[in-house]
GROMACS .gro file of C-alpha atoms in nm:
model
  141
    1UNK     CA    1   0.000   0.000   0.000
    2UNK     CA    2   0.151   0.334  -0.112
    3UNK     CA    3   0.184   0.624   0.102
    4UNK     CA    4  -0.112   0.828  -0.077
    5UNK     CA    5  -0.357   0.517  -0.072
    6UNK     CA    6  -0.632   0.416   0.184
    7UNK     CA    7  -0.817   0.142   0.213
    8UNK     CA    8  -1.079   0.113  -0.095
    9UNK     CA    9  -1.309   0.026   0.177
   10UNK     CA   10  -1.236   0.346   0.335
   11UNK     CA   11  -1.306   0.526  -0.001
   12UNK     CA   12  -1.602   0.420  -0.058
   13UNK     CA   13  -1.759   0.518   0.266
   14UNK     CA   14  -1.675   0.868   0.277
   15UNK     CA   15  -1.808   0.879  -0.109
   16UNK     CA   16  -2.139   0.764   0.022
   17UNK     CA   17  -2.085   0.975   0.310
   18UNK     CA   18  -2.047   1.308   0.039
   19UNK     CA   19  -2.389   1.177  -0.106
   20UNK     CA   20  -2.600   1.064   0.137
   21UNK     CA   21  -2.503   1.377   0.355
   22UNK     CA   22  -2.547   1.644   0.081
   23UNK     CA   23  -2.679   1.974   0.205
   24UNK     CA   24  -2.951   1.910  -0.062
   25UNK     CA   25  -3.047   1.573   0.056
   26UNK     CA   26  -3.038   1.667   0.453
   27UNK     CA   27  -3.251   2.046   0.429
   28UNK     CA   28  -3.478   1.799   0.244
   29UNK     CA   29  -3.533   1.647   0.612
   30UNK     CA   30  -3.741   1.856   0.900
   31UNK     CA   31  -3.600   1.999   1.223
   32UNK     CA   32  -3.613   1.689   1.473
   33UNK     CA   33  -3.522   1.450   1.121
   34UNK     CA   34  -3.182   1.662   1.083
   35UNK     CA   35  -3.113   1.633   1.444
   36UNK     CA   36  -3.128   1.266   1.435
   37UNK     CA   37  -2.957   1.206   1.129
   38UNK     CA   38  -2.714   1.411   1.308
   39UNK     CA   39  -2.647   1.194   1.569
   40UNK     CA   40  -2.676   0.892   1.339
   41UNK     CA   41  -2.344   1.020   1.182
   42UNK     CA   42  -2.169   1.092   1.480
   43UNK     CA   43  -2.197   0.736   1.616
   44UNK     CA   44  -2.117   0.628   1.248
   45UNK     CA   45  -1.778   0.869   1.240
   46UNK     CA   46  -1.722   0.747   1.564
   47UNK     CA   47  -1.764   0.366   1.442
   48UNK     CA   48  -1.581   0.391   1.164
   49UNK     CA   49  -1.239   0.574   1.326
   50UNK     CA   50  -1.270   0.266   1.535
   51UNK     CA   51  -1.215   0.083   1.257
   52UNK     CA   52  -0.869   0.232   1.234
   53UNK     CA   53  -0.776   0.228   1.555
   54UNK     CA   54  -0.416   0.129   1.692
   55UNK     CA   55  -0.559  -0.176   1.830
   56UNK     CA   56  -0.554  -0.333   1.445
   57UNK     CA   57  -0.202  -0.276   1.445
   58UNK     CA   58  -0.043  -0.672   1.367
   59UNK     CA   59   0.260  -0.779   1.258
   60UNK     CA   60   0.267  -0.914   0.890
   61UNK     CA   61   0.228  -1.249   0.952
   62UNK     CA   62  -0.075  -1.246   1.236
   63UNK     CA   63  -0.240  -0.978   0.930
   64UNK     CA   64  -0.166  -1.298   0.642
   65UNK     CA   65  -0.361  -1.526   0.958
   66UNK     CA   66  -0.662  -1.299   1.011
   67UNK     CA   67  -0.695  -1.190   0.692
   68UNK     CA   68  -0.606  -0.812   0.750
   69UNK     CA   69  -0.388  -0.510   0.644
   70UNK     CA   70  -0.060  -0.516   0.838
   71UNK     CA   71  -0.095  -0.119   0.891
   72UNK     CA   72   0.163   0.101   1.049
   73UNK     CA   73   0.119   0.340   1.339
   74UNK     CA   74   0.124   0.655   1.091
   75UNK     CA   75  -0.094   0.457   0.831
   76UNK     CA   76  -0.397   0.440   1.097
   77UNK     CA   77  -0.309   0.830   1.227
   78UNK     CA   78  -0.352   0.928   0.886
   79UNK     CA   79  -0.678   0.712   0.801
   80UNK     CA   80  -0.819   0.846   1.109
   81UNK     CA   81  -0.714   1.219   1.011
   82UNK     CA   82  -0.862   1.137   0.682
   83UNK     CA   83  -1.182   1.020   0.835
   84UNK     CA   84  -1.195   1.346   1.052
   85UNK     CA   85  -1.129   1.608   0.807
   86UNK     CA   86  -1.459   1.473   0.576
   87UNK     CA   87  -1.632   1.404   0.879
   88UNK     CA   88  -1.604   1.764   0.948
   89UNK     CA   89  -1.675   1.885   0.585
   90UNK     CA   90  -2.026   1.661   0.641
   91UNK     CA   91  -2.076   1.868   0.982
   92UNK     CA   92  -2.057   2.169   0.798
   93UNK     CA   93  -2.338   2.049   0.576
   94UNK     CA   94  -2.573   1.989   0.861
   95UNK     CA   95  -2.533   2.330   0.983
   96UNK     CA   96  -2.579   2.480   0.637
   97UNK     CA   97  -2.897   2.270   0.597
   98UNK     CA   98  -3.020   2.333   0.937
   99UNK     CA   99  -2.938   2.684   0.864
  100UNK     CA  100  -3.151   2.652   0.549
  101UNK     CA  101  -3.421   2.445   0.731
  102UNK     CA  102  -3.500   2.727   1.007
  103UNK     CA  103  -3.497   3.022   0.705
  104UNK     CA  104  -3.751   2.804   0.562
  105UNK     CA  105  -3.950   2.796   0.880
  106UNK     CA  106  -3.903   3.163   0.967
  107UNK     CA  107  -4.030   3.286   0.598
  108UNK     CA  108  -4.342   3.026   0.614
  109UNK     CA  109  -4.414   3.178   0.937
  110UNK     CA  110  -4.390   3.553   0.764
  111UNK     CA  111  -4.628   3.424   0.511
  112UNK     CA  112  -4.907   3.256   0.745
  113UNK     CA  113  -4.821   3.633   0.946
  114UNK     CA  114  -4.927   3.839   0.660
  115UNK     CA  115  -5.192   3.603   0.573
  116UNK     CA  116  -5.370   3.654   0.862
  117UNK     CA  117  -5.303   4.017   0.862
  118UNK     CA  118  -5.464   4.025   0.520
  119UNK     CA  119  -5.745   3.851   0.656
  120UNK     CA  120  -5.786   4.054   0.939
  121UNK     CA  121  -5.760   4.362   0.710
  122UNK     CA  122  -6.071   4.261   0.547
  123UNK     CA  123  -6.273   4.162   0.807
  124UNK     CA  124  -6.209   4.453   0.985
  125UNK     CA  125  -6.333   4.639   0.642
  126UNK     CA  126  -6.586   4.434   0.612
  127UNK     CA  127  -6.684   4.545   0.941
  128UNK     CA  128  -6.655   4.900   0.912
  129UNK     CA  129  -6.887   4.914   0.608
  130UNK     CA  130  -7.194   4.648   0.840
  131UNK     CA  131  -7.134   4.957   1.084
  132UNK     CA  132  -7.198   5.241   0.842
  133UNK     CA  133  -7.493   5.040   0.686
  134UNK     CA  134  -7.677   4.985   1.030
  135UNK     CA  135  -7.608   5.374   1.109
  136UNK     CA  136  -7.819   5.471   0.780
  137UNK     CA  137  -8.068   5.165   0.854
  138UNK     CA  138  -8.079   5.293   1.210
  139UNK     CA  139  -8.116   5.671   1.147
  140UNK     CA  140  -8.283   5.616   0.844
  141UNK     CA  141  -8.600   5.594   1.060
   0.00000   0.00000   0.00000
């Protein structure tokens, strides 16, 4: 394994990582959802640097037993670092959709606001023209 490589493994989690954690695909989710999903990832990150921890350090020939990558000390480091710098990348896309989520919220709560002001607008017209019909019914006599 070359100095630039990780493990394809590896690769292929933090591309499904990119997609499946897309600020388009998470503002798609509501408050609570996002929240969740958050924490879902978190244990996930969490999981998945434990993959790489120094405790899978073996020598070459216990690795050729068990079946697994006889990885150095700075080979895990930098798998974990690797694991941490997209995990923060995918952080920053929750906050950007949760940013996105309560703008959403806020102007749909503007809206209903001058909905019901508009509303309110016309009743009260309404209102004010009943009045001046009962004064002219009223003095009418």
């Amino acid at each position: 394994m070359g100095e630039s490589a990780f493990p394809s493994e590896l690769e292929e989690k933090l591309s499904t990582w990119q997609e499946v954690y897309s600020v388009g695909a998470l503002e798609e989710l509501t408050a609570s959802e996002l929240r969740s999903k958050a924490l879902l990832y978190e244990n996930e990150v969490d999981r998945t640097k434990a993959e790489y921890n120094r405790g899978r350090l073996v020598t070459p020939t216990l690795a050729q037993i068990y079946g697994l990558e006889p990885w150095t000390h700075e080979e895990l480091r930098r798998f974990r670092r690797k694991i941490e710098t997209e995990a923060t990348k995918i952080r920053m896309n929750f906050a950007r959709a949760e940013g996105r989520i309560e703008k959403q919220g806020y102007e749909r709560k503007q809206n209903r606001l001058k909905a019901i002001e508009g509303i309110l607008d016309s009743a009260g017209e309404f209102v004010l023209v009943l009045l001046h019909l009962l004064r002219k019914i009223v003095f009418w006599k």
